[in-house]
PDB file of C-alpha atoms and ligand atoms in Angstrom:
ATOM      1  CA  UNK A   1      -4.210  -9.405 -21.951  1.00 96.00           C
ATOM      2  CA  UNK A   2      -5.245  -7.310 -18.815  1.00 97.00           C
ATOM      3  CA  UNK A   3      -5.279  -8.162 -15.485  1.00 98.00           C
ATOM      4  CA  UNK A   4      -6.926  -5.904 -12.772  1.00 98.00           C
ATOM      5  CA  UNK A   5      -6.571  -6.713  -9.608  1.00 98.00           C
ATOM      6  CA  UNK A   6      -8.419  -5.941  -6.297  1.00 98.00           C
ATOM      7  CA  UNK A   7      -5.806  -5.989  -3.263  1.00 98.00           C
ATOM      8  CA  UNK A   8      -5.763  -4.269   0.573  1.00 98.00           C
ATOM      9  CA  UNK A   9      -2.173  -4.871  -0.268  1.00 98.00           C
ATOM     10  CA  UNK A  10      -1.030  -3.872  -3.593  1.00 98.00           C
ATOM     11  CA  UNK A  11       2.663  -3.443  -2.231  1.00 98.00           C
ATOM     12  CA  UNK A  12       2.213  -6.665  -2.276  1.00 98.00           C
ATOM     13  CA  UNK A  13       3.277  -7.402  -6.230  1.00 98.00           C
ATOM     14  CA  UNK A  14       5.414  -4.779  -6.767  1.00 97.00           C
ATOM     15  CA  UNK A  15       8.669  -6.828  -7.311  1.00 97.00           C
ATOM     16  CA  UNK A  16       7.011  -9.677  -8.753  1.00 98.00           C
ATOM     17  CA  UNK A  17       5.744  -7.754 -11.491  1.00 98.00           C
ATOM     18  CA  UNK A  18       9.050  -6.021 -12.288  1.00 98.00           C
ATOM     19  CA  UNK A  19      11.520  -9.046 -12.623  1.00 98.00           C
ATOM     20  CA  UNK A  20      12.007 -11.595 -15.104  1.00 98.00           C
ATOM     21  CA  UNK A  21      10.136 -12.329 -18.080  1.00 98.00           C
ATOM     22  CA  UNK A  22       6.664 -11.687 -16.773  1.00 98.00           C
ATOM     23  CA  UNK A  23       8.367  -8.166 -15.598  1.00 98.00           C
ATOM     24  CA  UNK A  24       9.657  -8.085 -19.248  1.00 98.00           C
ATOM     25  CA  UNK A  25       6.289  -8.361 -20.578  1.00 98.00           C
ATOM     26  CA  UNK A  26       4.435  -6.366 -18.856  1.00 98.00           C
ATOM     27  CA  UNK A  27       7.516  -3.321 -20.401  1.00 98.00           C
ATOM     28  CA  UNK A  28       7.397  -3.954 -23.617  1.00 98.00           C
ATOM     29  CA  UNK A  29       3.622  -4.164 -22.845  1.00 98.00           C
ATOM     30  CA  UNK A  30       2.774  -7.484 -24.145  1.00 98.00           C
ATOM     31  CA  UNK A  31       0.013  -7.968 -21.089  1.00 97.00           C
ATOM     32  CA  UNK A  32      -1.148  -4.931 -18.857  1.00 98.00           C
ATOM     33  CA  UNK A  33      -1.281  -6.031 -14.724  1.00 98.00           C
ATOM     34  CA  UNK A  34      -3.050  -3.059 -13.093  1.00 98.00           C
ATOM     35  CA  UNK A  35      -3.638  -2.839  -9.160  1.00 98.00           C
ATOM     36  CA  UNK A  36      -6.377  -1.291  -7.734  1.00 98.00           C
ATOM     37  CA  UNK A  37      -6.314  -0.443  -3.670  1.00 98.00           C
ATOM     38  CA  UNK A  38      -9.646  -1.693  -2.622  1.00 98.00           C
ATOM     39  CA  UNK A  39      -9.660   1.080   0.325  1.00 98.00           C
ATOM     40  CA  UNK A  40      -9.651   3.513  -2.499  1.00 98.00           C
ATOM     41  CA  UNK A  41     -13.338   2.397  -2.845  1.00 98.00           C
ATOM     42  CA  UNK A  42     -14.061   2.447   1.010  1.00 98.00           C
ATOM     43  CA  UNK A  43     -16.521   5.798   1.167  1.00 97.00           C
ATOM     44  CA  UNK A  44     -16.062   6.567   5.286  1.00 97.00           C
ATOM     45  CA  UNK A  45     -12.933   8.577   6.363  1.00 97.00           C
ATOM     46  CA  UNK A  46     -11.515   5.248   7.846  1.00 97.00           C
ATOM     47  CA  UNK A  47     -11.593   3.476   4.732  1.00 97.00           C
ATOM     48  CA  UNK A  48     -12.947   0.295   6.139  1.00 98.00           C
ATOM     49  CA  UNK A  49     -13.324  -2.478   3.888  1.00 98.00           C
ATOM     50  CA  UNK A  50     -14.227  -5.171   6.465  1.00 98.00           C
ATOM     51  CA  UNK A  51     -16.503  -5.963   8.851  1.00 98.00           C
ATOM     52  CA  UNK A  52     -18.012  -8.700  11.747  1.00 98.00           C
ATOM     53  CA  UNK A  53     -19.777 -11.850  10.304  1.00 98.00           C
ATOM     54  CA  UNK A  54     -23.698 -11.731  10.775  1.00 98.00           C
ATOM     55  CA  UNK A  55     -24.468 -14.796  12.970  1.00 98.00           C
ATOM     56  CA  UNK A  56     -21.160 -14.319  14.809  1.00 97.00           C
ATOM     57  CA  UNK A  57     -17.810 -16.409  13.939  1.00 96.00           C
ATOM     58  CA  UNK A  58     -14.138 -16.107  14.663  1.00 95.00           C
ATOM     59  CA  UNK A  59     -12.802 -13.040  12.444  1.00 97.00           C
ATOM     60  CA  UNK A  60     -13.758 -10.200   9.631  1.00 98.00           C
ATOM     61  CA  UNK A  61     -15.133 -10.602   5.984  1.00 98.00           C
ATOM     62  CA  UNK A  62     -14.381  -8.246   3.620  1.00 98.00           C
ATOM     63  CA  UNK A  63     -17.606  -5.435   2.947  1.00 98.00           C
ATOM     64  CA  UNK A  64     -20.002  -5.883  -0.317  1.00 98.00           C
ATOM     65  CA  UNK A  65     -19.790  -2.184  -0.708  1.00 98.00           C
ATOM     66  CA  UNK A  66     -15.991  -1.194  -1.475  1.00 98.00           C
ATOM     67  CA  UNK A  67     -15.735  -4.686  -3.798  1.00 98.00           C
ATOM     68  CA  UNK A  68     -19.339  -3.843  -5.659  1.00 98.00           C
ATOM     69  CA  UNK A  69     -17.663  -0.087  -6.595  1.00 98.00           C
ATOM     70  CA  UNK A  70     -14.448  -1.491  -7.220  1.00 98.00           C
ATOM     71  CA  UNK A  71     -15.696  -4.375  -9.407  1.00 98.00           C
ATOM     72  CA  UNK A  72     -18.132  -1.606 -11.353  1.00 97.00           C
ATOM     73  CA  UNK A  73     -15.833   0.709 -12.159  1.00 98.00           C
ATOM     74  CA  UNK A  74     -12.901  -1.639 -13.626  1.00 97.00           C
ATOM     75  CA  UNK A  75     -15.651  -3.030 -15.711  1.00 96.00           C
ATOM     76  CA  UNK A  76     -16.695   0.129 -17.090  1.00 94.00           C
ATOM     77  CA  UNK A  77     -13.382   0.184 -18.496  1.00 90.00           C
ATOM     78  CA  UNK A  78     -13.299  -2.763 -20.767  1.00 86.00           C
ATOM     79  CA  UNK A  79     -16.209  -4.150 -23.093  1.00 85.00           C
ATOM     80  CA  UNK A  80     -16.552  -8.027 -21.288  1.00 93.00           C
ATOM     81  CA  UNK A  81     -14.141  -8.518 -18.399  1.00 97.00           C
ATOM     82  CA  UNK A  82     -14.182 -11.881 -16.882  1.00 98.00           C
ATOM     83  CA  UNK A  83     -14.625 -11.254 -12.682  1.00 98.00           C
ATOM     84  CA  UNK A  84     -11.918 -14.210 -10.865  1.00 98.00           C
ATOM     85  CA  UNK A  85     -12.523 -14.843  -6.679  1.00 98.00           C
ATOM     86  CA  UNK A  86      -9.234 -16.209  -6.159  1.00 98.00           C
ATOM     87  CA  UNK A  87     -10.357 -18.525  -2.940  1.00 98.00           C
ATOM     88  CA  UNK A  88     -10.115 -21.990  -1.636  1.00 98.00           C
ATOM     89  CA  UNK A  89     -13.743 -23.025  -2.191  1.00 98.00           C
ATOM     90  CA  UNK A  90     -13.158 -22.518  -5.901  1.00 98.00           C
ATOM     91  CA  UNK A  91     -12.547 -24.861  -9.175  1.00 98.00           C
ATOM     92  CA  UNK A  92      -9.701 -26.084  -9.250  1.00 98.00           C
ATOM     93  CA  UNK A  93      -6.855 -24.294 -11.308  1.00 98.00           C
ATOM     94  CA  UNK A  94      -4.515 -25.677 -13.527  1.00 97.00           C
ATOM     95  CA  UNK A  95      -3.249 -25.336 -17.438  1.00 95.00           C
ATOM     96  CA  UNK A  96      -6.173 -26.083 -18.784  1.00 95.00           C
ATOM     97  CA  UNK A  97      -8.223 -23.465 -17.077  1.00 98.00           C
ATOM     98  CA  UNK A  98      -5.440 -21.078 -17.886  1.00 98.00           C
ATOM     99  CA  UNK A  99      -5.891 -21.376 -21.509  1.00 97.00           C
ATOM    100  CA  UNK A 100      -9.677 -20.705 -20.878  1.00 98.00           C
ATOM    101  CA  UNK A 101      -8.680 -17.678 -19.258  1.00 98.00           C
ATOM    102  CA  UNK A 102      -6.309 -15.954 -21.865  1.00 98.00           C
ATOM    103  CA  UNK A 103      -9.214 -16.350 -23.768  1.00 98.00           C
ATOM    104  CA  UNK A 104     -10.858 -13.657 -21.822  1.00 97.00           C
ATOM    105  CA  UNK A 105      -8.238 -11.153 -22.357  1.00 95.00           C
ATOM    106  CA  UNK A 106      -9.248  -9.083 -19.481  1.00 97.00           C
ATOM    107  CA  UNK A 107      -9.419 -10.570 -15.870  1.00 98.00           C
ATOM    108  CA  UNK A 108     -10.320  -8.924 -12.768  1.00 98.00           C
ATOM    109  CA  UNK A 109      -8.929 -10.638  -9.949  1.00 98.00           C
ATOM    110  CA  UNK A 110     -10.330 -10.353  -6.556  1.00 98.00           C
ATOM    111  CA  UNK A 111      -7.391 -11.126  -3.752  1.00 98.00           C
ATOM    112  CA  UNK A 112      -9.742 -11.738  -0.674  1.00 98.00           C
ATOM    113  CA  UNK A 113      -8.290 -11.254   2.780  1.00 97.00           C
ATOM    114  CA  UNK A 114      -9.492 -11.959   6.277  1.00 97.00           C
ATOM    115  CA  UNK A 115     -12.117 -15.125   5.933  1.00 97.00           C
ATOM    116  CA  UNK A 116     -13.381 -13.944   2.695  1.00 97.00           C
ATOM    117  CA  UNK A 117     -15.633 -11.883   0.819  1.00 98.00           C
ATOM    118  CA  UNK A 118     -19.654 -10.981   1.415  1.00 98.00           C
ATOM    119  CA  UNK A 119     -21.437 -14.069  -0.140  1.00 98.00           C
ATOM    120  CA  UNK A 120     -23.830 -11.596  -2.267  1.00 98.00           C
ATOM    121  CA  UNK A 121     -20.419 -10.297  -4.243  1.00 98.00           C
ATOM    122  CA  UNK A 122     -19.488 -13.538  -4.256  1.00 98.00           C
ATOM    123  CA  UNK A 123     -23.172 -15.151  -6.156  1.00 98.00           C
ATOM    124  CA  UNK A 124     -23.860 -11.768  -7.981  1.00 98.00           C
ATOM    125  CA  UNK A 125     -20.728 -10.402  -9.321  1.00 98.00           C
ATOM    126  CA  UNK A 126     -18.354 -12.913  -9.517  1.00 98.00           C
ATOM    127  CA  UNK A 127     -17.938 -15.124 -12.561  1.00 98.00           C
ATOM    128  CA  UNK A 128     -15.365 -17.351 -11.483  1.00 98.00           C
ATOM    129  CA  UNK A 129     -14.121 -18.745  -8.347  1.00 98.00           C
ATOM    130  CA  UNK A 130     -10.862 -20.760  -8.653  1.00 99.00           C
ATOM    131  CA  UNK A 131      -8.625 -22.209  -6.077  1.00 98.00           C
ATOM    132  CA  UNK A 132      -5.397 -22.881  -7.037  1.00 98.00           C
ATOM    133  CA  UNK A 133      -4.940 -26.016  -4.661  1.00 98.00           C
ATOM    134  CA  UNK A 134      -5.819 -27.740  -1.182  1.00 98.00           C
ATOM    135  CA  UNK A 135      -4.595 -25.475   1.050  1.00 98.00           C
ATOM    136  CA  UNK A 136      -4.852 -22.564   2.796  1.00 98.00           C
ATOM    137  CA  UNK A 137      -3.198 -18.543   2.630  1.00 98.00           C
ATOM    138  CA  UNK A 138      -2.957 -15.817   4.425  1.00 98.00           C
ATOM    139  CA  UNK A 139      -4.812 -13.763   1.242  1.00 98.00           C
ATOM    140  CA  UNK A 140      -5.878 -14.476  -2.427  1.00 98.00           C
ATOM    141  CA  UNK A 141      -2.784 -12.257  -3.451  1.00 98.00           C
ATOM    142  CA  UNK A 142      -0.043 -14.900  -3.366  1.00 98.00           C
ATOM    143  CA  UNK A 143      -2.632 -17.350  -5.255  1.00 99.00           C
ATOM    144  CA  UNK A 144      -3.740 -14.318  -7.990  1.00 99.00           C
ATOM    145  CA  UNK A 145       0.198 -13.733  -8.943  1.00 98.00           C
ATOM    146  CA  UNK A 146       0.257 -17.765  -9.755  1.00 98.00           C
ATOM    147  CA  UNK A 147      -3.052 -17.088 -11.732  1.00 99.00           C
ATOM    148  CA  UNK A 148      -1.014 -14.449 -13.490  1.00 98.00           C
ATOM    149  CA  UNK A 149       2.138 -16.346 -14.527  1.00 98.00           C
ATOM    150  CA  UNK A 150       0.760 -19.009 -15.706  1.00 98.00           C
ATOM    151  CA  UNK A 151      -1.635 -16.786 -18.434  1.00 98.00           C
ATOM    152  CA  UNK A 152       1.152 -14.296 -18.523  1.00 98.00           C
ATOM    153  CA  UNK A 153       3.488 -17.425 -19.804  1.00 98.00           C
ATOM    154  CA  UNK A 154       0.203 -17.991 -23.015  1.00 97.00           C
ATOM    155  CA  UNK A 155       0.585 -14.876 -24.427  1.00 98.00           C
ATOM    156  CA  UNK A 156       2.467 -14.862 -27.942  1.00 97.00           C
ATOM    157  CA  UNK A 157       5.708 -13.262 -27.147  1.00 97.00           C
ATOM    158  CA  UNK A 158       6.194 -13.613 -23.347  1.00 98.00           C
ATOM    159  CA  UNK A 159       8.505 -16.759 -23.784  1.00 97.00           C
ATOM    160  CA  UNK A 160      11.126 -15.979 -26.238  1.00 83.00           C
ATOM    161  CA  UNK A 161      10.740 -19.778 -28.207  1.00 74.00           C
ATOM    162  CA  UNK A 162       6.581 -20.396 -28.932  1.00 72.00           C
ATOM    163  CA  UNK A 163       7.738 -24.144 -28.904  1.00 70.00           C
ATOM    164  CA  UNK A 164       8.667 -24.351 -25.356  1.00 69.00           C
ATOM    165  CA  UNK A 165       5.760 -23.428 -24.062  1.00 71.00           C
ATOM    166  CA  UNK A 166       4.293 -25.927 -26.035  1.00 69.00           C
ATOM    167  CA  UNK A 167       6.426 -28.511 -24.862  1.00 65.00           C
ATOM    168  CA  UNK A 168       5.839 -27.898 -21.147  1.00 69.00           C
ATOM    169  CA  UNK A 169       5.011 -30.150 -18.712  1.00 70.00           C
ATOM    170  CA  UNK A 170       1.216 -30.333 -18.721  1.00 68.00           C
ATOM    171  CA  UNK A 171       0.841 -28.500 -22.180  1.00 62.00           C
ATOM    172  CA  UNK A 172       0.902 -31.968 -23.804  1.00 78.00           C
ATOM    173  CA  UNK A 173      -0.830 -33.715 -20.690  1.00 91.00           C
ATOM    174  CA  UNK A 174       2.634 -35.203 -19.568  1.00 96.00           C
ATOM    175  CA  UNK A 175       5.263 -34.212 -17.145  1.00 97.00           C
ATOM    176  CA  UNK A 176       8.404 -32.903 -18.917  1.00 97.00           C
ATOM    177  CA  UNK A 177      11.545 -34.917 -19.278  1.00 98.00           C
ATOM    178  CA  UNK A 178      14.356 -35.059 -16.959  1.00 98.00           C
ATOM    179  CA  UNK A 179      17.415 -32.464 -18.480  1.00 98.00           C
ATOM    180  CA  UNK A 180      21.147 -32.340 -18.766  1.00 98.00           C
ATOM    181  CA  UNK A 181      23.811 -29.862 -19.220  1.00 98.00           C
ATOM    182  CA  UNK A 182      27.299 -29.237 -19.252  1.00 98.00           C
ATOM    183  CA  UNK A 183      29.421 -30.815 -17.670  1.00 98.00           C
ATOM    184  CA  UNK A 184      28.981 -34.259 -19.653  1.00 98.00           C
ATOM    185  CA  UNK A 185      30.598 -35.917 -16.487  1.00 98.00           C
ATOM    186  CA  UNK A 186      29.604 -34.316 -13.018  1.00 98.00           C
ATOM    187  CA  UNK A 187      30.686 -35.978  -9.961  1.00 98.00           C
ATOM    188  CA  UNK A 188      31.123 -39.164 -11.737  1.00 98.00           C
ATOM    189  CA  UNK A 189      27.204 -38.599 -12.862  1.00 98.00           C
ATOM    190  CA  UNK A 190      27.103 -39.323 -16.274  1.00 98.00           C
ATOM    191  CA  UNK A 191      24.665 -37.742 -19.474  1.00 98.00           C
ATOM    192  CA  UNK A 192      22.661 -40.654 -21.262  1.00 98.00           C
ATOM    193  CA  UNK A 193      24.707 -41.218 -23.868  1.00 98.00           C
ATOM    194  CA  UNK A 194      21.873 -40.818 -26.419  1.00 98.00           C
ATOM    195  CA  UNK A 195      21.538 -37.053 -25.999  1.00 98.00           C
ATOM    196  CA  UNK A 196      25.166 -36.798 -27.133  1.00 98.00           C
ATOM    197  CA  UNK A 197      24.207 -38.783 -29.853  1.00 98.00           C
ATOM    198  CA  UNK A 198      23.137 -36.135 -32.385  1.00 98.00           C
ATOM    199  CA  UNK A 199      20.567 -38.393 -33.488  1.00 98.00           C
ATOM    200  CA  UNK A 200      17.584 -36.256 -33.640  1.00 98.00           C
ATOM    201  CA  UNK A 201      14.581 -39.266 -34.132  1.00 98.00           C
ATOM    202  CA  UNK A 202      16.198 -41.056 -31.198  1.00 98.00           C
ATOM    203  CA  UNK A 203      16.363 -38.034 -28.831  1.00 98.00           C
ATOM    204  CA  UNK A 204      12.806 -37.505 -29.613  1.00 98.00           C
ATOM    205  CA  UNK A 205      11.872 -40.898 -28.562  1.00 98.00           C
ATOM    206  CA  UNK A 206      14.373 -40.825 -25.484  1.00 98.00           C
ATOM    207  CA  UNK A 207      12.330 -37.778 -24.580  1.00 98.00           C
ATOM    208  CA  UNK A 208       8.558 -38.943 -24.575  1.00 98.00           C
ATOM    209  CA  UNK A 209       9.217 -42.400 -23.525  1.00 98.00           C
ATOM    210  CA  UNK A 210      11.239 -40.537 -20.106  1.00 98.00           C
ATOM    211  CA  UNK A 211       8.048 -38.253 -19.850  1.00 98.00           C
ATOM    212  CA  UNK A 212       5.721 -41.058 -20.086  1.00 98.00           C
ATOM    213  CA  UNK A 213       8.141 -43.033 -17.652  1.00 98.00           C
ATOM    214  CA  UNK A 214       7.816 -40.323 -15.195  1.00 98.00           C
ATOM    215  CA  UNK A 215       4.265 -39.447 -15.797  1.00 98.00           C
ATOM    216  CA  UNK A 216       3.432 -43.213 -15.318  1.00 98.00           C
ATOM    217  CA  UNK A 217       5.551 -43.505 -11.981  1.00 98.00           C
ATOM    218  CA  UNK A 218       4.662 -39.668 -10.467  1.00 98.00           C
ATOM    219  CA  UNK A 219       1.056 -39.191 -12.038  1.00 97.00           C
ATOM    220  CA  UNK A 220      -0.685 -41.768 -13.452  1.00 97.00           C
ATOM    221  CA  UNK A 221      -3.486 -39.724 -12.956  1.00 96.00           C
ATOM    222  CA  UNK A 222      -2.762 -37.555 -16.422  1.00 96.00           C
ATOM    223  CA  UNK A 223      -2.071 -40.662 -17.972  1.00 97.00           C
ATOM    224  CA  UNK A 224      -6.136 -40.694 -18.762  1.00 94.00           C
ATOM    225  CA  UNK A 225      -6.380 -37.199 -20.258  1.00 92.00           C
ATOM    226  CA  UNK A 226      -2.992 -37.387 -21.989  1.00 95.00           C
ATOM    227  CA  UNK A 227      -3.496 -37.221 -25.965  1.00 94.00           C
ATOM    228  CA  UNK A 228      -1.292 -40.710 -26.628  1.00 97.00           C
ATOM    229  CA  UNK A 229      -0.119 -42.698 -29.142  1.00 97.00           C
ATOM    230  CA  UNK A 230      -0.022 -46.476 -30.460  1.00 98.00           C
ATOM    231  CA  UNK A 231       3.835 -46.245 -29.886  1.00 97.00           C
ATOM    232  CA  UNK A 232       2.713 -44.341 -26.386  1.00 98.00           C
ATOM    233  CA  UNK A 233       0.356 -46.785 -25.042  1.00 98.00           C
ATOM    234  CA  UNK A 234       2.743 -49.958 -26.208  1.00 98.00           C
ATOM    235  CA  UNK A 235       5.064 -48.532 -24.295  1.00 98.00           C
ATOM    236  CA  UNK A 236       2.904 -47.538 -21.448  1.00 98.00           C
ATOM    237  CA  UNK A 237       2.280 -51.290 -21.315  1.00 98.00           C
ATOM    238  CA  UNK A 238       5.899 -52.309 -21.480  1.00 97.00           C
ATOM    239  CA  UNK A 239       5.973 -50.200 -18.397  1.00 97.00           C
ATOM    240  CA  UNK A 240       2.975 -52.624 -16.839  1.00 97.00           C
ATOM    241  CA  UNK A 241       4.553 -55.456 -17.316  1.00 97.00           C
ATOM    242  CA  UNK A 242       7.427 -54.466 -15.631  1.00 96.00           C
ATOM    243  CA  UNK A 243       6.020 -52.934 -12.597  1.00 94.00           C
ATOM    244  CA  UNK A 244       3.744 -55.948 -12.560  1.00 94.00           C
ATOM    245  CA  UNK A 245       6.846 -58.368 -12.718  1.00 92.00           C
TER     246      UNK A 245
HETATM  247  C1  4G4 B 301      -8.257 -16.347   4.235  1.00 83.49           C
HETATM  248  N1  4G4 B 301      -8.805 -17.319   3.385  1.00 83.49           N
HETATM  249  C2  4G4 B 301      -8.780 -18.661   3.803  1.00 83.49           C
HETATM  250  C3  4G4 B 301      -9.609 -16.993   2.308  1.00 83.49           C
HETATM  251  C4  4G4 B 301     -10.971 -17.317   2.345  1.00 83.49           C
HETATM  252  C5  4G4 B 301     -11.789 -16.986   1.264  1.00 83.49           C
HETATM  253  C6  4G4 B 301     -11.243 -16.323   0.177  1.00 83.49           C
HETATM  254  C7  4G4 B 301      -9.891 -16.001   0.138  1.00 83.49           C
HETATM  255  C8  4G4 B 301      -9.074 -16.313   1.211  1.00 83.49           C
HETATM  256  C9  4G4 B 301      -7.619 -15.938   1.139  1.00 83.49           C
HETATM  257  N2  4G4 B 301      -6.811 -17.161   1.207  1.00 83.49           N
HETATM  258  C10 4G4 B 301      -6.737 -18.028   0.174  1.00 83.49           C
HETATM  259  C11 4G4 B 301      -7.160 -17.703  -1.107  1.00 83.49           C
HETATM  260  C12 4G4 B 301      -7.042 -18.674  -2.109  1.00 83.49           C
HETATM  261  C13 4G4 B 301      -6.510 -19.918  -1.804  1.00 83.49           C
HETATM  262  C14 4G4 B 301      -6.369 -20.966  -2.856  1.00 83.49           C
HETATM  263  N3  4G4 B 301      -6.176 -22.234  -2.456  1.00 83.49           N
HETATM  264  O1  4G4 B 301      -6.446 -20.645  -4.048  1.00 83.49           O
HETATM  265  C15 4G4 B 301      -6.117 -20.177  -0.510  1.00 83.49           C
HETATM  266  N4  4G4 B 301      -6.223 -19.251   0.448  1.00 83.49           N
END
């Protein structure tokens, strides 16, 4: 996996790309995150890479030239990279559309600053605008470095157990579980007494029914796309009935 990324502020991921696991990664070189200085492609001795809105408006956009040479000469690098406009007008982003991306195997993200990007780069060279939620930033930098964790987290070997990621919140449609640990008795706040109970088949069931519980009461919304079943859905009801009561 290789993620290229377009930035007036590549300073801007340096630490996040050198701790934790995703730092981890990118060392023993499991996923490649590469930052390109869009001034770099700026061709006047000022470097500018934005300019005034035709029409007139309230701020800059960012130039079609410096992003076109940029774009070109990332792609020249890599047989079908997959262009991402990081920006609030975009599809919406979540796990799903994550998978679809690691798919791609090489990304170039565009972080877009001031109000935006030059509509032509937008219609012409982008393939794929995603916002990753309702609101608004100060760049598409801090949204791009969400963009990459969440891939980052897909690729075989970033997370030590393959399972886990499996059993994420989201990865099976559902939110995840509540979780304990030690102490079994903290502040008078008791464990369930069914997680102590070594019994495996129990747990289990414990587990899903608490993320259906929790997916039913927080977002009933995933409930639809959730993969459920007949034990899921009777107890889905059971739920109903006493919400309904
Ligand atoms: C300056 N703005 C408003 C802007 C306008 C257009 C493109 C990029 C930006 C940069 N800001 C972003 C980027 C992404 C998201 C998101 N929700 O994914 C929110 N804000």
């Amino acid at each position: 996996m290789v993620f290229d990324l377009i930035t007036i502020f590549p300073e801007y991921f340096e630490s996040p790309l050198k701790v934790g696991l995703l730092g981890k990664a990118i060392q023993k070189g499991l996923l490649k995150v590469r930052l390109h200085n869009l001034r770099d492609f700026a061709t006047d001795k000022h470097r500018t890479v934005d300019d005034k809105p035709f029409g007139g408006g309230e701020g800059m956009l960012l130039k079609p030239e410096p992003l076109y040479r940029a774009i070109e000469a990332l792609k020249k690098e890599s047989p079908e990279p997959w262009v991402v406009y990081l920006s609030p007008q975009g599809r919406l982003f979540n796990q799903e559309v994550a998978r679809e991306l690691l798919a791609k195997k090489h990304l170039i993200l565009i972080c877009g600053r001031y109000e935006g990007i030059d509509e032509r780069i937008r219609q012409y060279f982008v393939d794929d605008e995603i916002s990753i939620g309702d609101y608004v930033l100060f760049g598409g930098e801090a949204a791009a470095l969400v963009l990459i964790e969440t891939v980052a987290r897909l690729v075989p070997g970033v997370v030590g157990c393959e399972d886990s990621v499996k059993r994420d919140s989201f990865a099976e449609g559902l939110l995840k579980h509540p979780q304990y640990t030690r102490p079994r008795d903290f502040m008078g706040y008791t464990v369930p007494e069914v997680l102590l109970s070594g019994d495996h088949a129990r747990i289990e069931r414990f587990r899903r029914e608490e993320s259906l519980r929790i997916t039913f009461e927080k977002r009933p919304d995933l409930l639809a796309k959730a993969s459920l079943t007949d034990e899921d859905r009777a107890f889905l009801e059971k739920l109903k009935r006493e919400k309904a009561r």
